[in-house]
Amino acid sequence: MGRIEWAMWANEQALASGLILITGGIVAVAGQFKGWPFAAYAIGAGVLVCLLEYPRGKRKRGSTMERCGQKYMTAVVKVFGPLTRNYYVRAILHAVLAVPAGFLLSTILGTVCLGIASGIYLLAAIRGEEWSPIEQKPPERPQLGGGTIKQPPAMPPPRPPAEARKKPPLEEAGHTNPVAVTAEAE
Amino acid sequence: MLPSFPPWLPWTHLRTCLHSQGLPIQKATRNGNSCSLAILHPPQHPAPRHFNWIVGALTSREYYRAAWLGLNVFLFVYYFLLFDKDKKFYYTRVVLGSALAWARASAKCLNFNSMLILLPVCRNLLSFLRGTCSCCRRTMRKQLDHNLTFHKLVAYSIALFTAVHIIAHLCNFEWYNDSQQAADGSLSSILSDLHQDEESNKWLNPIRSNNTTPAYVTFTTIPGLTGVIITVALILMVTSSMEFIRRSYFEVFWYMHHLFVIYFAGLVIHGIAGLVRGQTAESLKEHNPELCAQDPKQWDRKNKHSQCEEPEFGSIPAEVRALCCLAASALLHFPSAVMHPSKVLELQMHKKGFSMEVGQYIFINCPSVSCLEWHPFTLTSAPEEDFFSVHIRAAGDWTEKLNDTFQQQKPKTPRIEVDGPFGTASEDVFQYEAAMLVGAGIGVTPFASVLKSIWYKFQHADQRLKTKKIYFYWLCRDTGAFAWFKDLLASLEQEMEESGKAGFLNYRLFLTGWDNSLAGHAAFNLDNDTDVVTGLRQKTSFGRPMWNSEFSAVATAHPRSVVGVFLCGPEALATSLQKCCHQYSSLDPRKVKFYFNKENF
């Protein structure tokens, strides 16, 4: 298991936990269960976790598949610098966010899943992983000639004067070819 | 990895549909030349063209999926109506509302799908079914080999029904608790108080005390606790099976998926306690809920004038069907290893009780590398040989370690366990007079087996072999990792020359990762007998093949044959080959026809 980046799996787990927190919270608030303020909190915590975890970090080796439309959230998450880059901070944040949701049955599943995600992030942090944003590559200008033209000429080639460029009439052509010559189509 | 039939190809569909249903198809001969495919027993009343298209448009796979979906819908609706309308649950519904029906219906669907989910991936059950079902072997094999897509579909439905089930039970627990704590004399609070003090087990409300929370009840009852455990196991399995995680870090997916043991064990225990209750049959005789619900104060077993006795409740056993998987039986082998350039290891093992066909794959486990990991590899030997072999390229943790283990040449050869073979054997390849085989990159591996088998059959004048000419196209970036395949082609070339059948195999190699220096070198050595890159007689071409010229050349060479086109490679190539097949197939049934087969090698 040498090349695993635990943070990638922790990211999937945390995103799933965020969605579970939101769902449990909505059920409890809609049903007006006892203790529903905890559920309202769980909805807010779930939304925060989802927004934080939606942009996937860049893998150290190989290419990373971006999630659909993640570049907007990447810009926001990048702003927080070390707070979002460091996985220790994320592990502690998720553990702290998970605790209050544990007081209500509807959201307790979200607590357990977010707790597991926090544990995996801790493992990733211990192994020295970091979140790095997936940068957008600047669009390359299409090069003429497929990149083989390094220094296109600036001046037209030298030509003889206009009178000399007239073709000689056909009867003065050199010889007739014994074998028919066909021009090869490129 | 799995083929999908685009719905706009009626010809290919109809042919596959007919093949898979065992309809007799035979080539009719006419003046000694073969014609295109004709059905031996034409229908009595030929159906209109558009009906044929509709019938042919659905493959057998889609029929199975429609049946599965239909069963799910039926189970859900049937049990929903049962729990929502039956008199037995009248009082349960007073407390819980329709959440009871939602919870029970989704539970039945969960049982059904949990039973099914193991079926597509239970390898020995697959082998057993494949072997015994000789009547419809082809359909069964094709369906069972499209296992992973079905497994994922069932997994998604389990996740969906789990969500419905949990939400319904959240509501149930909350309302049970509310009605236990309510002291307003409502019907639900009266029902909750019934039989609570006795030992008789006739109660309705499982929550006994007035000052508890649903969370406490969940974790102190068997269904609640097992429910939480198996849901957490399910969520861990789902997040580690996301495509990105599976393709990048296979071991996480593999080990986490073993949590299915906890899932199934918990599922069996989950329904045992019987917290969902309905009125017992005897009680229904003495107490009709529809009449007696209006006046609960009249219920009194001591009052002889009352029409309604007190209702009594019993538990509904939750039926859980678990499917036990047959234990995997792996054959032990001590292979001989051959090292090839570019870190390719060939393992040759002797067959004892092992029979294979072309294009199949096996699972390999090496206990000295890793006890629990099984990896699939395509077989590269032909069925006619007395050993079977695989070629393994070092491209990941496990394969690198395997390579090192065999390179160390310890006194005792490492032990290998083999499971299989699996996969759809492509017997069609021998049925066409002319065949175009296209292998791209790693897709060339099954063709090693195919080419060798065709050559053996040709040598021994095997009657099953109808092929007279093979066009083999090999596309790859560079031949480095496939030097062993190059050697195979070289040896085939030599053998063909020796037996004077040099025209049988016509192969072309296309290097798509070329640069100017390579092309310049090739141009310089154009007049040599052998190719400068590969050393084979056939010259290497650079870049991608121009399929139009290839197809027109084959069509010109075989104006009245049926040509089978086989591909093992990327989807984009499949699309362009399909287009060419259509374009160059003549409308006249006596002339050339190209049939495209993208088999799941």
Coordinates of N, CA and C in Angstrom, one line a residue, chain A residues 53-181:
Chain A
E53 N -15.0 20.4 1.1 CA -14.5 19.2 0.6 C -14.7 19.0 -0.9
Y54 N -15.6 19.9 -1.5 CA -15.9 19.6 -2.9 C -14.7 19.7 -3.8
P55 N -13.9 20.8 -3.7 CA -12.7 20.8 -4.6 C -11.7 19.8 -4.2
R56 N -11.4 18.8 -5.1 CA -10.5 17.8 -4.9 C -9.1 18.3 -4.9
G57 N -8.2 17.8 -4.0 CA -6.8 18.3 -4.1 C -6.1 17.6 -5.2
K58 N -4.9 18.1 -5.5 CA -4.1 17.5 -6.5 C -3.3 16.4 -6.0
R59 N -3.3 15.3 -6.8 CA -2.5 14.1 -6.4 C -1.0 14.4 -6.6
K60 N -0.2 13.7 -5.8 CA 1.2 13.9 -5.9 C 1.7 13.3 -7.2
R61 N 1.2 12.0 -7.5 CA 1.6 11.4 -8.8 C 0.4 11.2 -9.6
G62 N 0.6 11.3 -10.9 CA -0.5 11.0 -11.8 C -1.4 12.2 -11.9
S63 N -2.4 12.1 -12.8 CA -3.4 13.2 -13.0 C -4.5 13.0 -12.1
T64 N -5.2 14.1 -11.7 CA -6.3 14.1 -10.8 C -7.6 14.5 -11.6
M65 N -8.6 13.7 -11.4 CA -9.9 14.0 -12.1 C -10.6 15.1 -11.3
E66 N -10.9 16.2 -11.9 CA -11.6 17.3 -11.2 C -13.0 17.0 -11.1
R67 N -13.6 17.5 -10.0 CA -15.1 17.3 -9.9 C -15.7 18.4 -10.8
C68 N -16.9 18.2 -11.2 CA -17.6 19.1 -12.1 C -17.7 20.5 -11.5
G69 N -17.2 21.5 -12.1 CA -17.3 22.9 -11.7 C -16.6 23.2 -10.4
Q70 N -15.5 22.5 -10.1 CA -14.9 22.7 -8.8 C -14.0 24.0 -8.8
K71 N -13.7 24.6 -10.0 CA -12.7 25.6 -10.0 C -13.1 26.8 -9.2
Y72 N -14.5 27.1 -9.1 CA -14.9 28.2 -8.3 C -14.6 28.0 -6.8
M73 N -14.9 26.8 -6.3 CA -14.7 26.6 -4.9 C -13.2 26.5 -4.6
T74 N -12.4 26.0 -5.6 CA -10.9 26.0 -5.4 C -10.4 27.3 -5.1
A75 N -10.9 28.3 -5.9 CA -10.4 29.7 -5.6 C -10.7 30.2 -4.2
V76 N -11.9 29.8 -3.7 CA -12.3 30.3 -2.4 C -11.4 29.5 -1.3
V77 N -11.3 28.2 -1.5 CA -10.6 27.4 -0.5 C -9.1 27.8 -0.5
K78 N -8.6 28.2 -1.6 CA -7.2 28.5 -1.7 C -6.9 29.8 -0.9
V79 N -7.9 30.6 -0.7 CA -7.7 31.9 0.0 C -7.2 31.7 1.4
F80 N -7.7 30.6 2.0 CA -7.5 30.4 3.5 C -6.1 29.9 3.7
G81 N -5.3 29.7 2.7 CA -3.9 29.3 2.9 C -3.7 28.1 3.7
P82 N -2.8 28.3 4.8 CA -2.5 27.1 5.6 C -3.6 26.5 6.3
L83 N -4.7 27.2 6.5 CA -5.8 26.6 7.3 C -6.5 25.5 6.5
T84 N -6.5 25.6 5.1 CA -7.1 24.6 4.4 C -6.1 23.6 3.8
R85 N -4.8 24.1 3.7 CA -3.8 23.3 3.1 C -3.4 22.1 4.1
N86 N -3.3 22.5 5.4 CA -2.9 21.6 6.4 C -4.0 20.6 6.8
Y87 N -3.6 19.3 6.8 CA -4.7 18.3 7.1 C -4.9 18.1 8.6
Y88 N -3.9 18.5 9.4 CA -4.2 18.5 10.8 C -5.3 19.4 11.2
V89 N -5.3 20.6 10.6 CA -6.4 21.6 10.8 C -7.7 21.0 10.4
R90 N -7.7 20.3 9.2 CA -9.0 19.7 8.7 C -9.5 18.6 9.6
A91 N -8.5 17.8 10.1 CA -8.9 16.7 11.0 C -9.6 17.2 12.3
I92 N -9.0 18.3 12.9 CA -9.5 18.8 14.1 C -10.9 19.5 13.8
L93 N -10.9 20.2 12.7 CA -12.2 20.9 12.3 C -13.3 19.9 12.2
H94 N -13.1 18.9 11.5 CA -14.2 17.9 11.3 C -14.6 17.2 12.6
A95 N -13.6 17.0 13.4 CA -13.9 16.3 14.7 C -14.8 17.3 15.5
V96 N -14.4 18.6 15.5 CA -15.2 19.5 16.3 C -16.6 19.7 15.7
L97 N -16.7 19.8 14.4 CA -18.0 20.0 13.8 C -18.9 18.8 14.0
A98 N -18.3 17.6 14.1 CA -19.1 16.4 14.2 C -19.8 16.3 15.6
V99 N -19.1 16.8 16.7 CA -19.6 16.5 18.0 C -21.0 17.0 18.3
P100 N -21.4 18.2 18.0 CA -22.8 18.6 18.4 C -23.9 17.8 17.7
A101 N -23.6 17.3 16.5 CA -24.6 16.6 15.8 C -24.9 15.3 16.4
G102 N -24.0 14.8 17.4 CA -24.2 13.5 18.0 C -25.3 13.5 19.0
F103 N -25.9 14.6 19.3 CA -26.9 14.6 20.4 C -28.3 14.3 19.9
L104 N -28.4 14.1 18.6 CA -29.7 13.9 18.0 C -29.6 12.6 17.1
L105 N -30.6 11.8 17.2 CA -30.5 10.5 16.5 C -30.4 10.7 15.0
S106 N -31.2 11.7 14.5 CA -31.2 11.9 13.0 C -29.9 12.2 12.5
T107 N -29.0 12.9 13.2 CA -27.7 13.3 12.7 C -26.6 12.5 13.2
I108 N -26.8 11.5 14.0 CA -25.7 10.8 14.6 C -24.9 10.0 13.6
L109 N -25.6 9.6 12.5 CA -24.9 8.9 11.5 C -23.9 9.8 10.8
G110 N -24.3 11.0 10.6 CA -23.4 12.0 10.1 C -22.2 12.2 11.0
T111 N -22.4 12.2 12.3 CA -21.3 12.4 13.3 C -20.3 11.2 13.1
V112 N -20.8 10.0 13.1 CA -19.9 8.9 13.0 C -19.1 8.9 11.7
C113 N -19.8 9.2 10.6 CA -19.0 9.2 9.3 C -18.0 10.4 9.3
L114 N -18.4 11.5 9.8 CA -17.5 12.7 9.8 C -16.3 12.4 10.7
G115 N -16.6 11.7 11.8 CA -15.5 11.3 12.7 C -14.5 10.4 12.1
I116 N -15.0 9.4 11.3 CA -14.1 8.5 10.5 C -13.3 9.3 9.5
A117 N -14.0 10.3 8.9 CA -13.2 11.1 7.9 C -12.1 11.9 8.6
S118 N -12.5 12.4 9.8 CA -11.5 13.1 10.5 C -10.3 12.2 10.9
G119 N -10.5 11.0 11.2 CA -9.5 10.0 11.6 C -8.6 9.8 10.3
I120 N -9.2 9.6 9.2 CA -8.4 9.4 8.0 C -7.6 10.6 7.6
Y121 N -8.1 11.8 7.8 CA -7.3 13.0 7.6 C -6.2 13.1 8.5
L122 N -6.4 12.7 9.8 CA -5.3 12.7 10.7 C -4.1 11.8 10.2
L123 N -4.5 10.6 9.7 CA -3.6 9.7 9.2 C -2.8 10.3 8.0
A124 N -3.6 11.0 7.1 CA -2.9 11.6 6.0 C -2.0 12.7 6.4
A125 N -2.4 13.5 7.5 CA -1.5 14.6 8.0 C -0.2 14.0 8.6
I126 N -0.3 12.9 9.3 CA 0.9 12.3 9.9 C 1.8 11.8 8.8
R127 N 1.3 11.4 7.6 CA 2.2 11.0 6.5 C 2.6 12.1 5.7
G128 N 2.3 13.4 6.1 CA 2.9 14.5 5.5 C 2.2 15.0 4.2
E129 N 0.9 14.5 4.1 CA 0.2 15.0 2.8 C -0.3 16.4 3.0
E130 N -0.5 17.1 1.9 CA -1.0 18.5 1.9 C -2.0 18.7 0.8
W131 N -2.9 19.6 1.0 CA -3.9 19.9 0.0 C -3.3 20.9 -1.0
S132 N -3.2 20.6 -2.3 CA -2.8 21.6 -3.2 C -3.8 21.8 -4.3
P133 N -4.1 23.0 -4.7 CA -5.2 23.2 -5.6 C -4.8 22.7 -7.0
I134 N -5.9 22.3 -7.8 CA -5.6 22.0 -9.2 C -5.7 23.3 -10.0
E135 N -4.6 23.6 -10.5 CA -4.5 24.9 -11.3 C -5.1 24.7 -12.7
Q136 N -5.7 25.8 -13.2 CA -6.1 25.7 -14.6 C -5.0 26.0 -15.5
K137 N -4.7 25.2 -16.5 CA -3.6 25.5 -17.4 C -4.0 26.6 -18.3
P138 N -3.1 27.6 -18.6 CA -3.5 28.6 -19.5 C -3.7 28.0 -20.9
P139 N -4.7 28.5 -21.7 CA -4.9 27.9 -23.0 C -3.7 28.2 -23.9
E140 N -3.2 27.2 -24.6 CA -2.0 27.4 -25.4 C -2.5 28.0 -26.7
R141 N -1.7 29.0 -27.2 CA -2.0 29.6 -28.5 C -1.7 28.5 -29.6
P142 N -2.6 28.3 -30.5 CA -2.3 27.3 -31.5 C -1.2 27.8 -32.4
Q143 N -0.2 27.0 -32.5 CA 1.0 27.5 -33.3 C 0.8 27.1 -34.8
L144 N 1.3 28.0 -35.6 CA 1.2 27.7 -37.0 C 2.2 26.7 -37.4
G145 N 1.9 25.7 -38.3 CA 2.9 24.8 -38.7 C 3.1 23.7 -37.7
G146 N 2.3 23.6 -36.6 CA 2.5 22.5 -35.6 C 3.7 22.7 -34.8
G147 N 4.2 23.9 -34.6 CA 5.3 24.1 -33.7 C 6.7 23.8 -34.4
T148 N 6.7 23.5 -35.7 CA 8.0 23.3 -36.3 C 8.6 24.6 -36.8
I149 N 7.7 25.6 -37.0 CA 8.2 26.9 -37.5 C 8.7 27.7 -36.3
K150 N 10.0 27.8 -36.1 CA 10.5 28.6 -35.0 C 10.6 30.0 -35.3
Q151 N 11.2 30.4 -36.4 CA 11.3 31.8 -36.8 C 10.8 32.0 -38.2
P152 N 9.5 32.3 -38.2 CA 8.9 32.5 -39.6 C 9.6 33.7 -40.3
P153 N 9.7 33.6 -41.6 CA 10.5 34.7 -42.3 C 9.7 35.9 -42.3
A154 N 10.4 37.1 -42.2 CA 9.7 38.4 -42.2 C 9.5 39.0 -43.6
M155 N 10.4 38.6 -44.5 CA 10.3 39.2 -45.9 C 9.9 38.1 -46.9
P156 N 9.2 38.5 -47.9 CA 8.9 37.5 -49.0 C 10.1 37.1 -49.7
P157 N 10.1 35.9 -50.4 CA 11.3 35.5 -51.0 C 11.6 36.4 -52.3
P158 N 12.8 36.4 -52.7 CA 13.2 37.3 -53.9 C 12.6 36.6 -55.1
R159 N 12.0 37.5 -55.9 CA 11.3 37.0 -57.2 C 11.9 37.7 -58.4
P160 N 12.0 37.1 -59.5 CA 12.4 37.9 -60.7 C 11.3 38.9 -61.1
P161 N 11.7 39.9 -61.9 CA 10.7 40.9 -62.3 C 9.5 40.3 -63.0
A162 N 8.4 41.0 -63.1 CA 7.1 40.4 -63.6 C 7.2 39.8 -65.0
E163 N 8.0 40.5 -65.9 CA 8.0 39.9 -67.3 C 8.6 38.6 -67.3
A164 N 9.6 38.4 -66.5 CA 10.3 37.1 -66.6 C 9.5 36.0 -65.9
R165 N 8.4 36.3 -65.2 CA 7.6 35.3 -64.5 C 6.6 34.7 -65.4
K166 N 6.4 35.3 -66.7 CA 5.4 34.7 -67.6 C 5.9 33.4 -68.0
K167 N 5.0 32.4 -68.1 CA 5.3 31.0 -68.5 C 5.6 31.0 -70.0
P168 N 6.6 30.2 -70.5 CA 6.8 30.1 -71.9 C 5.6 29.3 -72.6
P169 N 5.3 29.7 -73.9 CA 4.2 29.0 -74.6 C 4.5 27.5 -74.8
L170 N 3.4 26.7 -74.9 CA 3.5 25.3 -74.9 C 4.4 24.7 -76.0
E171 N 4.2 25.3 -77.2 CA 5.0 24.6 -78.3 C 6.5 24.8 -78.1
E172 N 6.9 25.6 -77.3 CA 8.3 25.8 -77.0 C 8.8 24.9 -75.9
A173 N 7.9 24.0 -75.4 CA 8.3 23.2 -74.3 C 9.3 22.2 -74.7
G174 N 10.1 21.7 -73.9 CA 11.3 20.9 -74.2 C 11.0 19.6 -74.9
H175 N 10.3 18.6 -74.3 CA 10.1 17.3 -75.0 C 8.8 16.8 -74.5
T176 N 8.3 15.7 -75.3 CA 7.1 15.1 -74.8 C 7.5 13.8 -74.0
N177 N 6.9 13.6 -73.0 CA 7.2 12.4 -72.2 C 6.8 11.1 -72.8
P178 N 7.6 10.1 -72.8 CA 7.2 8.8 -73.4 C 6.1 8.2 -72.5
V179 N 6.2 8.3 -71.2 CA 5.3 7.7 -70.3 C 4.4 8.8 -69.7
A180 N 3.1 8.6 -69.5 CA 2.3 9.6 -69.0 C 2.7 9.9 -67.5
V181 N 2.7 11.1 -67.2 CA 3.1 11.5 -65.9 C 1.8 12.1 -65.2

